[in-house]
Each structure stands twice: as C-alpha cells, then as structure tokens.
Amino acid sequence: MSDALLFFRTFLANPFAIGSVIPSSKHLVADLLDGIDFTTARTVVEYGPGTGVFTDEILRRLAPDAKLLCIEIMDDFYNTLSARYDDPRLVLVHGSAADVERLLAEHGLGQADAVVSGLPFTSLPEEVRHAILGGTARALKPEGRFVMYQYSQFVMGHIKKYFAAIQTRFTMLNVPPAFSFYCDAPIVSAPTPEASPSRS
Ligand SMILES: C[S@@+](CC[C@H](N)C(=O)[O-])C[C@H]1O[C@@H](n2cnc3c(N)ncnc32)[C@H](O)[C@@H]1O
C-alpha cells in the first residue's frame, strides 16, 4: 500500500487523531525543520511521524552521534515505520507523546534539544493537549526549541502558557496551507488543566 493510501485510510478511521488527509509537503517539512540547529542538536524528539515525511528529513539532517526519539500512537503507522527504518540513531516508540518524559528516561536519553510535532493539537482532547504541552516544556533543555505546525492559529493561546517566546511562519505550499510555530523558553511551572482555555 502506498503511503498516501495508508495515510488516507488511517485518517478515515481516526479523523481527530490524524487531522489531515494527506502527509505534509516537502515545503512544510523544510520550513519547520529550518527552525532547528542540527549542528548542535544531539537529542531530537518527533511526535506523530505518520508515514515519515519529517522523519526522513530529520534523519538526513541529524548528526551521526545524535538520537531521534519518534513517538507514534497508531498501530499501522508504527508498524510501517518500524519495517522501513534501519538507522541506529532512531528510537521508534509505539505510544503517546503525552509520555515523552518517561520515554526519554526509559531510553537513556536526557532532556531534548528539539521537539518536532506533527500532532493535530486543535482536535485533541483538552487534557491530552495539556499533558503533551506540559510534558514537552519539561522534556526540553532550557535552551531547547519546540517546533510544530497547525492549519490555524487557534493553538497559540495554549502554547503561550508553556513557551515564553513564539515565532510563526506561514507555508502556502501545503494541503491545507499551514502555520509553523517555533517555541522557545519553555515554562516548566505548567498551569493546571482547569486553568487552560477550553476547546472551541
Ligand atoms: C497530521 S498527522 C501528521 C503525520 C506526519 N507528521 C506528517 O506531517 O505528514 C498526525 C500524526 O499524529 C499521530 N498522533 C496523534 N495523537 C498522537 C499522540 N498522542 N501521540 C503520538 N502520536 C499521535 C497520528 O497517528 C499521526 O501520525
């Protein structure tokens, strides 16, 4: 089965967890990853690799002595990626991004230099979004960077609670066009879920 068909079938079965009908474009991949300094990054995390469009490019840019922890929740995506990659720098985990701190520790990795997210935050339940953003802020080094894309700026109100400095960029050449968010200065004293804005 092609990656495009696998992606579409998985979307039909799990629309809120996938959030898109096709994988991201190479333009969006480049725009988002250009926000990471791969010359210094030694521990990189990717959430929601799907069919691996970001994973391919992260591995292409990643230093030989660096590690990439990829966390994918869907069985079919995990199984496809697991069969595809044979790279000693890649640690592929079948699980949830909400467990990033535990997964980094279990694999002997310290705090991350960068986290790359393909998660559809807008359609995730509030408590999952809170757990992932809070866990990400704590999982990053103080100078670490979180990069993510979304199809709207809705998520800005949420990520501002976890990152003190955020820049955005718009990529037209993606279906649909997307915003990239480059988030610095993680705030580790995370708010309670009740204090977070509700979904709308
Ligand atoms: C919009 S797709 C992005 C796929 C790929 N990164 C891309 O850009 O083409 C969202 C991905 O997040 C995964 N996902 C959703 N919730 C997740 C979670 N809690 N933990 C890890 N992966 C999750 C989905 O299975 C899917 O692979």
PDB file of C-alpha atoms and ligand atoms in Angstrom:
ATOM      1  CA  MET A   1       0.000   0.000   0.000  1.00  0.00           C
ATOM      2  CA  SER A   2       1.312   3.485  -0.833  1.00  0.00           C
ATOM      3  CA  ASP A   3       1.995   5.950   1.986  1.00  0.00           C
ATOM      4  CA  ALA A   4      -0.735   8.254   0.623  1.00  0.00           C
ATOM      5  CA  LEU A   5      -3.343   5.481   0.733  1.00  0.00           C
ATOM      6  CA  LEU A   6      -2.227   4.324   4.180  1.00  0.00           C
ATOM      7  CA  PHE A   7      -2.483   7.911   5.420  1.00  0.00           C
ATOM      8  CA  PHE A   8      -5.963   8.431   3.957  1.00  0.00           C
ATOM      9  CA  ARG A   9      -7.287   5.110   5.308  1.00  0.00           C
ATOM     10  CA  THR A  10      -5.904   5.869   8.767  1.00  0.00           C
ATOM     11  CA  PHE A  11      -7.476   9.338   8.642  1.00  0.00           C
ATOM     12  CA  LEU A  12     -10.894   7.869   7.785  1.00  0.00           C
ATOM     13  CA  ALA A  13     -10.698   5.538  10.783  1.00  0.00           C
ATOM     14  CA  ASN A  14      -9.269   8.161  13.216  1.00  0.00           C
ATOM     15  CA  PRO A  15     -10.010  11.671  11.914  1.00  0.00           C
ATOM     16  CA  PHE A  16      -9.412  13.538  15.203  1.00  0.00           C
ATOM     17  CA  ALA A  17      -6.048  11.891  15.914  1.00  0.00           C
ATOM     18  CA  ILE A  18      -4.769  12.329  12.358  1.00  0.00           C
ATOM     19  CA  GLY A  19      -6.243  15.724  11.499  1.00  0.00           C
ATOM     20  CA  SER A  20      -5.201  15.728   7.822  1.00  0.00           C
ATOM     21  CA  VAL A  21      -5.993  13.630   4.738  1.00  0.00           C
ATOM     22  CA  ILE A  22      -2.506  13.585   3.216  1.00  0.00           C
ATOM     23  CA  PRO A  23       1.059  13.781   4.568  1.00  0.00           C
ATOM     24  CA  SER A  24       2.780  17.173   4.879  1.00  0.00           C
ATOM     25  CA  SER A  25       4.517  18.659   1.819  1.00  0.00           C
ATOM     26  CA  LYS A  26       8.278  18.897   1.427  1.00  0.00           C
ATOM     27  CA  HIS A  27       7.889  22.697   1.651  1.00  0.00           C
ATOM     28  CA  LEU A  28       6.292  22.495   5.102  1.00  0.00           C
ATOM     29  CA  VAL A  29       8.867  19.921   6.209  1.00  0.00           C
ATOM     30  CA  ALA A  30      11.705  22.251   5.168  1.00  0.00           C
ATOM     31  CA  ASP A  31      10.133  25.376   6.688  1.00  0.00           C
ATOM     32  CA  LEU A  32       9.570  23.693  10.050  1.00  0.00           C
ATOM     33  CA  LEU A  33      12.929  21.905  10.253  1.00  0.00           C
ATOM     34  CA  ASP A  34      14.866  25.021   9.209  1.00  0.00           C
ATOM     35  CA  GLY A  35      13.953  26.274  12.684  1.00  0.00           C
ATOM     36  CA  ILE A  36      16.223  23.681  14.326  1.00  0.00           C
ATOM     37  CA  ASP A  37      20.004  23.903  14.622  1.00  0.00           C
ATOM     38  CA  PHE A  38      21.003  20.345  13.704  1.00  0.00           C
ATOM     39  CA  THR A  39      24.697  21.149  14.125  1.00  0.00           C
ATOM     40  CA  THR A  40      24.242  21.289  17.911  1.00  0.00           C
ATOM     41  CA  ALA A  41      21.153  19.104  18.490  1.00  0.00           C
ATOM     42  CA  ARG A  42      22.042  15.705  19.989  1.00  0.00           C
ATOM     43  CA  THR A  43      18.617  14.609  21.222  1.00  0.00           C
ATOM     44  CA  VAL A  44      15.647  15.299  18.960  1.00  0.00           C
ATOM     45  CA  VAL A  45      12.080  14.065  19.504  1.00  0.00           C
ATOM     46  CA  GLU A  46       9.355  13.732  16.883  1.00  0.00           C
ATOM     47  CA  TYR A  47       5.656  13.391  17.773  1.00  0.00           C
ATOM     48  CA  GLY A  48       3.270  11.768  15.295  1.00  0.00           C
ATOM     49  CA  PRO A  49       5.590  10.808  12.415  1.00  0.00           C
ATOM     50  CA  GLY A  50       2.713   9.261  10.432  1.00  0.00           C
ATOM     51  CA  THR A  51       4.239   7.929   7.205  1.00  0.00           C
ATOM     52  CA  GLY A  52       7.612   9.523   7.980  1.00  0.00           C
ATOM     53  CA  VAL A  53       7.900  12.656   5.821  1.00  0.00           C
ATOM     54  CA  PHE A  54       9.521  14.582   8.685  1.00  0.00           C
ATOM     55  CA  THR A  55      11.408  11.535   9.944  1.00  0.00           C
ATOM     56  CA  ASP A  56      13.200  11.106   6.598  1.00  0.00           C
ATOM     57  CA  GLU A  57      14.380  14.700   6.584  1.00  0.00           C
ATOM     58  CA  ILE A  58      15.278  14.810  10.290  1.00  0.00           C
ATOM     59  CA  LEU A  59      17.471  11.731   9.800  1.00  0.00           C
ATOM     60  CA  ARG A  60      19.036  13.327   6.715  1.00  0.00           C
ATOM     61  CA  ARG A  61      19.935  16.458   8.752  1.00  0.00           C
ATOM     62  CA  LEU A  62      20.750  14.747  12.068  1.00  0.00           C
ATOM     63  CA  ALA A  63      24.380  14.479  13.230  1.00  0.00           C
ATOM     64  CA  PRO A  64      25.937  10.964  13.203  1.00  0.00           C
ATOM     65  CA  ASP A  65      26.196  10.894  17.014  1.00  0.00           C
ATOM     66  CA  ALA A  66      22.699  12.288  17.693  1.00  0.00           C
ATOM     67  CA  LYS A  67      19.476  10.411  18.520  1.00  0.00           C
ATOM     68  CA  LEU A  68      15.912  10.784  17.279  1.00  0.00           C
ATOM     69  CA  LEU A  69      13.091   9.533  19.516  1.00  0.00           C
ATOM     70  CA  CYS A  70       9.926   9.112  17.394  1.00  0.00           C
ATOM     71  CA  ILE A  71       6.603   8.584  19.170  1.00  0.00           C
ATOM     72  CA  GLU A  72       3.657   7.314  17.099  1.00  0.00           C
ATOM     73  CA  ILE A  73       0.322   6.239  18.550  1.00  0.00           C
ATOM     74  CA  MET A  74      -1.303   4.498  15.540  1.00  0.00           C
ATOM     75  CA  ASP A  75      -0.579   0.793  15.001  1.00  0.00           C
ATOM     76  CA  ASP A  76      -0.435   0.951  11.197  1.00  0.00           C
ATOM     77  CA  PHE A  77       1.924   3.956  11.099  1.00  0.00           C
ATOM     78  CA  TYR A  78       4.157   2.466  13.788  1.00  0.00           C
ATOM     79  CA  ASN A  79       4.344  -0.906  12.012  1.00  0.00           C
ATOM     80  CA  THR A  80       5.102   0.728   8.637  1.00  0.00           C
ATOM     81  CA  LEU A  81       7.888   2.895  10.061  1.00  0.00           C
ATOM     82  CA  SER A  82       9.271   0.047  12.104  1.00  0.00           C
ATOM     83  CA  ALA A  83       9.646  -2.082   8.959  1.00  0.00           C
ATOM     84  CA  ARG A  84      11.110   0.801   6.936  1.00  0.00           C
ATOM     85  CA  TYR A  85      13.948   2.237   9.028  1.00  0.00           C
ATOM     86  CA  ASP A  86      17.201   0.609   9.970  1.00  0.00           C
ATOM     87  CA  ASP A  87      19.077   3.570  11.435  1.00  0.00           C
ATOM     88  CA  PRO A  88      20.922   3.206  14.762  1.00  0.00           C
ATOM     89  CA  ARG A  89      20.164   6.856  15.585  1.00  0.00           C
ATOM     90  CA  LEU A  90      16.402   6.228  15.518  1.00  0.00           C
ATOM     91  CA  VAL A  91      14.436   5.085  18.572  1.00  0.00           C
ATOM     92  CA  LEU A  92      10.886   4.413  17.381  1.00  0.00           C
ATOM     93  CA  VAL A  93       8.254   4.028  20.089  1.00  0.00           C
ATOM     94  CA  HIS A  94       4.642   2.887  19.825  1.00  0.00           C
ATOM     95  CA  GLY A  95       2.959   5.171  22.344  1.00  0.00           C
ATOM     96  CA  SER A  96       1.696   8.625  23.187  1.00  0.00           C
ATOM     97  CA  ALA A  97       3.528  11.930  23.076  1.00  0.00           C
ATOM     98  CA  ALA A  98       1.958  12.600  26.482  1.00  0.00           C
ATOM     99  CA  ASP A  99       4.556  10.169  27.888  1.00  0.00           C
ATOM    100  CA  VAL A 100       7.586  11.945  26.401  1.00  0.00           C
ATOM    101  CA  GLU A 101       9.386  12.456  29.728  1.00  0.00           C
ATOM    102  CA  ARG A 102       9.079   8.782  30.696  1.00  0.00           C
ATOM    103  CA  LEU A 103      10.065   7.605  27.195  1.00  0.00           C
ATOM    104  CA  LEU A 104      13.180   9.790  27.113  1.00  0.00           C
ATOM    105  CA  ALA A 105      14.224   8.395  30.501  1.00  0.00           C
ATOM    106  CA  GLU A 106      13.448   4.779  29.557  1.00  0.00           C
ATOM    107  CA  HIS A 107      15.706   5.051  26.513  1.00  0.00           C
ATOM    108  CA  GLY A 108      18.568   6.655  28.421  1.00  0.00           C
ATOM    109  CA  LEU A 109      18.130   9.992  26.703  1.00  0.00           C
ATOM    110  CA  GLY A 110      18.457  13.248  28.613  1.00  0.00           C
ATOM    111  CA  GLN A 111      16.479  16.392  28.046  1.00  0.00           C
ATOM    112  CA  ALA A 112      15.796  17.176  24.394  1.00  0.00           C
ATOM    113  CA  ASP A 113      17.441  19.858  22.298  1.00  0.00           C
ATOM    114  CA  ALA A 114      14.439  19.976  19.981  1.00  0.00           C
ATOM    115  CA  VAL A 115      10.936  18.530  19.720  1.00  0.00           C
ATOM    116  CA  VAL A 116       9.159  18.391  16.345  1.00  0.00           C
ATOM    117  CA  SER A 117       5.406  17.878  16.425  1.00  0.00           C
ATOM    118  CA  GLY A 118       3.026  16.713  13.708  1.00  0.00           C
ATOM    119  CA  LEU A 119       0.140  16.390  16.183  1.00  0.00           C
ATOM    120  CA  PRO A 120      -3.280  17.891  15.397  1.00  0.00           C
ATOM    121  CA  PHE A 121      -3.499  19.860  18.662  1.00  0.00           C
ATOM    122  CA  THR A 122      -6.722  21.572  17.708  1.00  0.00           C
ATOM    123  CA  SER A 123      -8.669  18.298  17.559  1.00  0.00           C
ATOM    124  CA  LEU A 124      -7.019  16.586  20.555  1.00  0.00           C
ATOM    125  CA  PRO A 125      -8.955  16.407  23.839  1.00  0.00           C
ATOM    126  CA  GLU A 126      -8.093  19.255  26.226  1.00  0.00           C
ATOM    127  CA  GLU A 127      -6.450  17.001  28.824  1.00  0.00           C
ATOM    128  CA  VAL A 128      -4.262  15.311  26.192  1.00  0.00           C
ATOM    129  CA  ARG A 129      -3.202  18.672  24.752  1.00  0.00           C
ATOM    130  CA  HIS A 130      -2.315  19.899  28.250  1.00  0.00           C
ATOM    131  CA  ALA A 131      -0.369  16.727  29.089  1.00  0.00           C
ATOM    132  CA  ILE A 132       1.623  16.915  25.845  1.00  0.00           C
ATOM    133  CA  LEU A 133       2.438  20.632  26.006  1.00  0.00           C
ATOM    134  CA  GLY A 134       3.374  20.462  29.705  1.00  0.00           C
ATOM    135  CA  GLY A 135       5.441  17.322  29.185  1.00  0.00           C
ATOM    136  CA  THR A 136       7.184  18.939  26.221  1.00  0.00           C
ATOM    137  CA  ALA A 137       8.134  22.060  28.199  1.00  0.00           C
ATOM    138  CA  ARG A 138       9.634  19.854  30.933  1.00  0.00           C
ATOM    139  CA  ALA A 139      11.311  17.454  28.477  1.00  0.00           C
ATOM    140  CA  LEU A 140      13.251  20.235  26.736  1.00  0.00           C
ATOM    141  CA  LYS A 141      16.543  21.754  27.851  1.00  0.00           C
ATOM    142  CA  PRO A 142      16.071  25.410  28.940  1.00  0.00           C
ATOM    143  CA  GLU A 143      17.558  26.488  25.598  1.00  0.00           C
ATOM    144  CA  GLY A 144      15.644  23.789  23.679  1.00  0.00           C
ATOM    145  CA  ARG A 145      13.110  24.515  20.963  1.00  0.00           C
ATOM    146  CA  PHE A 146       9.658  23.074  20.216  1.00  0.00           C
ATOM    147  CA  VAL A 147       8.510  23.312  16.584  1.00  0.00           C
ATOM    148  CA  MET A 148       5.047  22.390  15.385  1.00  0.00           C
ATOM    149  CA  TYR A 149       2.643  23.101  12.554  1.00  0.00           C
ATOM    150  CA  GLN A 150      -1.113  23.626  12.536  1.00  0.00           C
ATOM    151  CA  TYR A 151      -3.701  24.654   9.968  1.00  0.00           C
ATOM    152  CA  SER A 152      -4.869  27.625  12.049  1.00  0.00           C
ATOM    153  CA  GLN A 153      -3.508  29.870  14.807  1.00  0.00           C
ATOM    154  CA  PHE A 154      -6.070  28.520  17.283  1.00  0.00           C
ATOM    155  CA  VAL A 155      -3.399  26.734  19.290  1.00  0.00           C
ATOM    156  CA  MET A 156      -1.456  29.944  20.024  1.00  0.00           C
ATOM    157  CA  GLY A 157      -3.479  30.635  23.182  1.00  0.00           C
ATOM    158  CA  HIS A 158      -2.494  27.208  24.512  1.00  0.00           C
ATOM    159  CA  ILE A 159       1.196  27.169  23.662  1.00  0.00           C
ATOM    160  CA  LYS A 160       1.718  30.645  25.173  1.00  0.00           C
ATOM    161  CA  LYS A 161       1.105  29.027  28.566  1.00  0.00           C
ATOM    162  CA  TYR A 162       4.084  26.725  28.056  1.00  0.00           C
ATOM    163  CA  PHE A 163       6.559  28.785  25.996  1.00  0.00           C
ATOM    164  CA  ALA A 164       7.543  32.399  26.656  1.00  0.00           C
ATOM    165  CA  ALA A 165       8.800  33.181  23.129  1.00  0.00           C
ATOM    166  CA  ILE A 166       6.955  32.080  19.976  1.00  0.00           C
ATOM    167  CA  GLN A 167       7.534  32.937  16.322  1.00  0.00           C
ATOM    168  CA  THR A 168       5.325  31.865  13.427  1.00  0.00           C
ATOM    169  CA  ARG A 169       5.685  31.354   9.699  1.00  0.00           C
ATOM    170  CA  PHE A 170       3.086  30.566   7.017  1.00  0.00           C
ATOM    171  CA  THR A 171       3.597  27.904   4.334  1.00  0.00           C
ATOM    172  CA  MET A 172       1.225  28.225   1.381  1.00  0.00           C
ATOM    173  CA  LEU A 173       2.540  25.165  -0.459  1.00  0.00           C
ATOM    174  CA  ASN A 174       0.889  22.506   1.689  1.00  0.00           C
ATOM    175  CA  VAL A 175      -2.577  20.927   1.665  1.00  0.00           C
ATOM    176  CA  PRO A 176      -4.019  22.712   3.503  1.00  0.00           C
ATOM    177  CA  PRO A 177      -1.674  25.721   3.896  1.00  0.00           C
ATOM    178  CA  ALA A 178      -0.138  25.666   7.364  1.00  0.00           C
ATOM    179  CA  PHE A 179       1.369  27.792  10.138  1.00  0.00           C
ATOM    180  CA  SER A 180       4.675  26.776  11.696  1.00  0.00           C
ATOM    181  CA  PHE A 181       5.292  27.697  15.337  1.00  0.00           C
ATOM    182  CA  TYR A 182       8.852  27.980  16.722  1.00  0.00           C
ATOM    183  CA  CYS A 183       8.577  27.917  20.505  1.00  0.00           C
ATOM    184  CA  ASP A 184      11.440  28.877  22.853  1.00  0.00           C
ATOM    185  CA  ALA A 185      11.928  29.487  26.577  1.00  0.00           C
ATOM    186  CA  PRO A 186       9.893  26.558  27.960  1.00  0.00           C
ATOM    187  CA  ILE A 187       7.852  27.374  31.072  1.00  0.00           C
ATOM    188  CA  VAL A 188       8.195  24.409  33.399  1.00  0.00           C
ATOM    189  CA  SER A 189       5.713  25.552  36.057  1.00  0.00           C
ATOM    190  CA  ALA A 190       2.837  24.271  33.953  1.00  0.00           C
ATOM    191  CA  PRO A 191      -0.727  25.504  34.572  1.00  0.00           C
ATOM    192  CA  THR A 192      -3.411  23.110  35.774  1.00  0.00           C
ATOM    193  CA  PRO A 193      -5.765  21.717  33.103  1.00  0.00           C
ATOM    194  CA  GLU A 194      -8.613  23.722  34.649  1.00  0.00           C
ATOM    195  CA  ALA A 195      -6.667  26.932  34.120  1.00  0.00           C
ATOM    196  CA  SER A 196      -6.186  26.161  30.435  1.00  0.00           C
ATOM    197  CA  PRO A 197      -8.561  27.602  27.841  1.00  0.00           C
ATOM    198  CA  SER A 198     -11.337  25.236  26.835  1.00  0.00           C
ATOM    199  CA  ARG A 199     -11.801  23.878  23.307  1.00  0.00           C
ATOM    200  CA  SER A 200     -13.896  25.949  20.977  1.00  0.00           C
TER     201      SER A 200
HETATM  202  C1  LIG B   1      -1.415  15.233  10.893  1.00  0.00           C
HETATM  203  S1  LIG B   1      -0.710  13.613  11.146  1.00  0.00           S
HETATM  204  C2  LIG B   1       0.989  14.081  10.826  1.00  0.00           C
HETATM  205  C3  LIG B   1       1.796  12.991  10.157  1.00  0.00           C
HETATM  206  C4  LIG B   1       3.155  13.459   9.643  1.00  0.00           C
HETATM  207  N1  LIG B   1       3.958  14.034  10.716  1.00  0.00           N
HETATM  208  C5  LIG B   1       3.002  14.479   8.532  1.00  0.00           C
HETATM  209  O1  LIG B   1       3.239  15.660   8.790  1.00  0.00           O
HETATM  210  O2  LIG B   1       2.624  14.075   7.431  1.00  0.00           O
HETATM  211  C6  LIG B   1      -0.799  13.429  12.926  1.00  0.00           C
HETATM  212  C7  LIG B   1       0.027  12.281  13.471  1.00  0.00           C
HETATM  213  O3  LIG B   1      -0.005  12.308  14.899  1.00  0.00           O
HETATM  214  C8  LIG B   1      -0.241  10.981  15.391  1.00  0.00           C
HETATM  215  N2  LIG B   1      -0.756  11.126  16.760  1.00  0.00           N
HETATM  216  C9  LIG B   1      -1.967  11.596  17.162  1.00  0.00           C
HETATM  217  N3  LIG B   1      -2.041  11.633  18.507  1.00  0.00           N
HETATM  218  C10 LIG B   1      -0.829  11.199  18.975  1.00  0.00           C
HETATM  219  C11 LIG B   1      -0.275  11.047  20.278  1.00  0.00           C
HETATM  220  N4  LIG B   1      -0.968  11.340  21.386  1.00  0.00           N
HETATM  221  N5  LIG B   1       0.991  10.587  20.391  1.00  0.00           N
HETATM  222  C12 LIG B   1       1.724  10.284  19.275  1.00  0.00           C
HETATM  223  N6  LIG B   1       1.244  10.400  18.025  1.00  0.00           N
HETATM  224  C13 LIG B   1      -0.013  10.856  17.863  1.00  0.00           C
HETATM  225  C14 LIG B   1      -1.170  10.399  14.366  1.00  0.00           C
HETATM  226  O4  LIG B   1      -1.257   9.000  14.432  1.00  0.00           O
HETATM  227  C15 LIG B   1      -0.495  10.894  13.090  1.00  0.00           C
HETATM  228  O5  LIG B   1       0.585  10.090  12.733  1.00  0.00           O
END
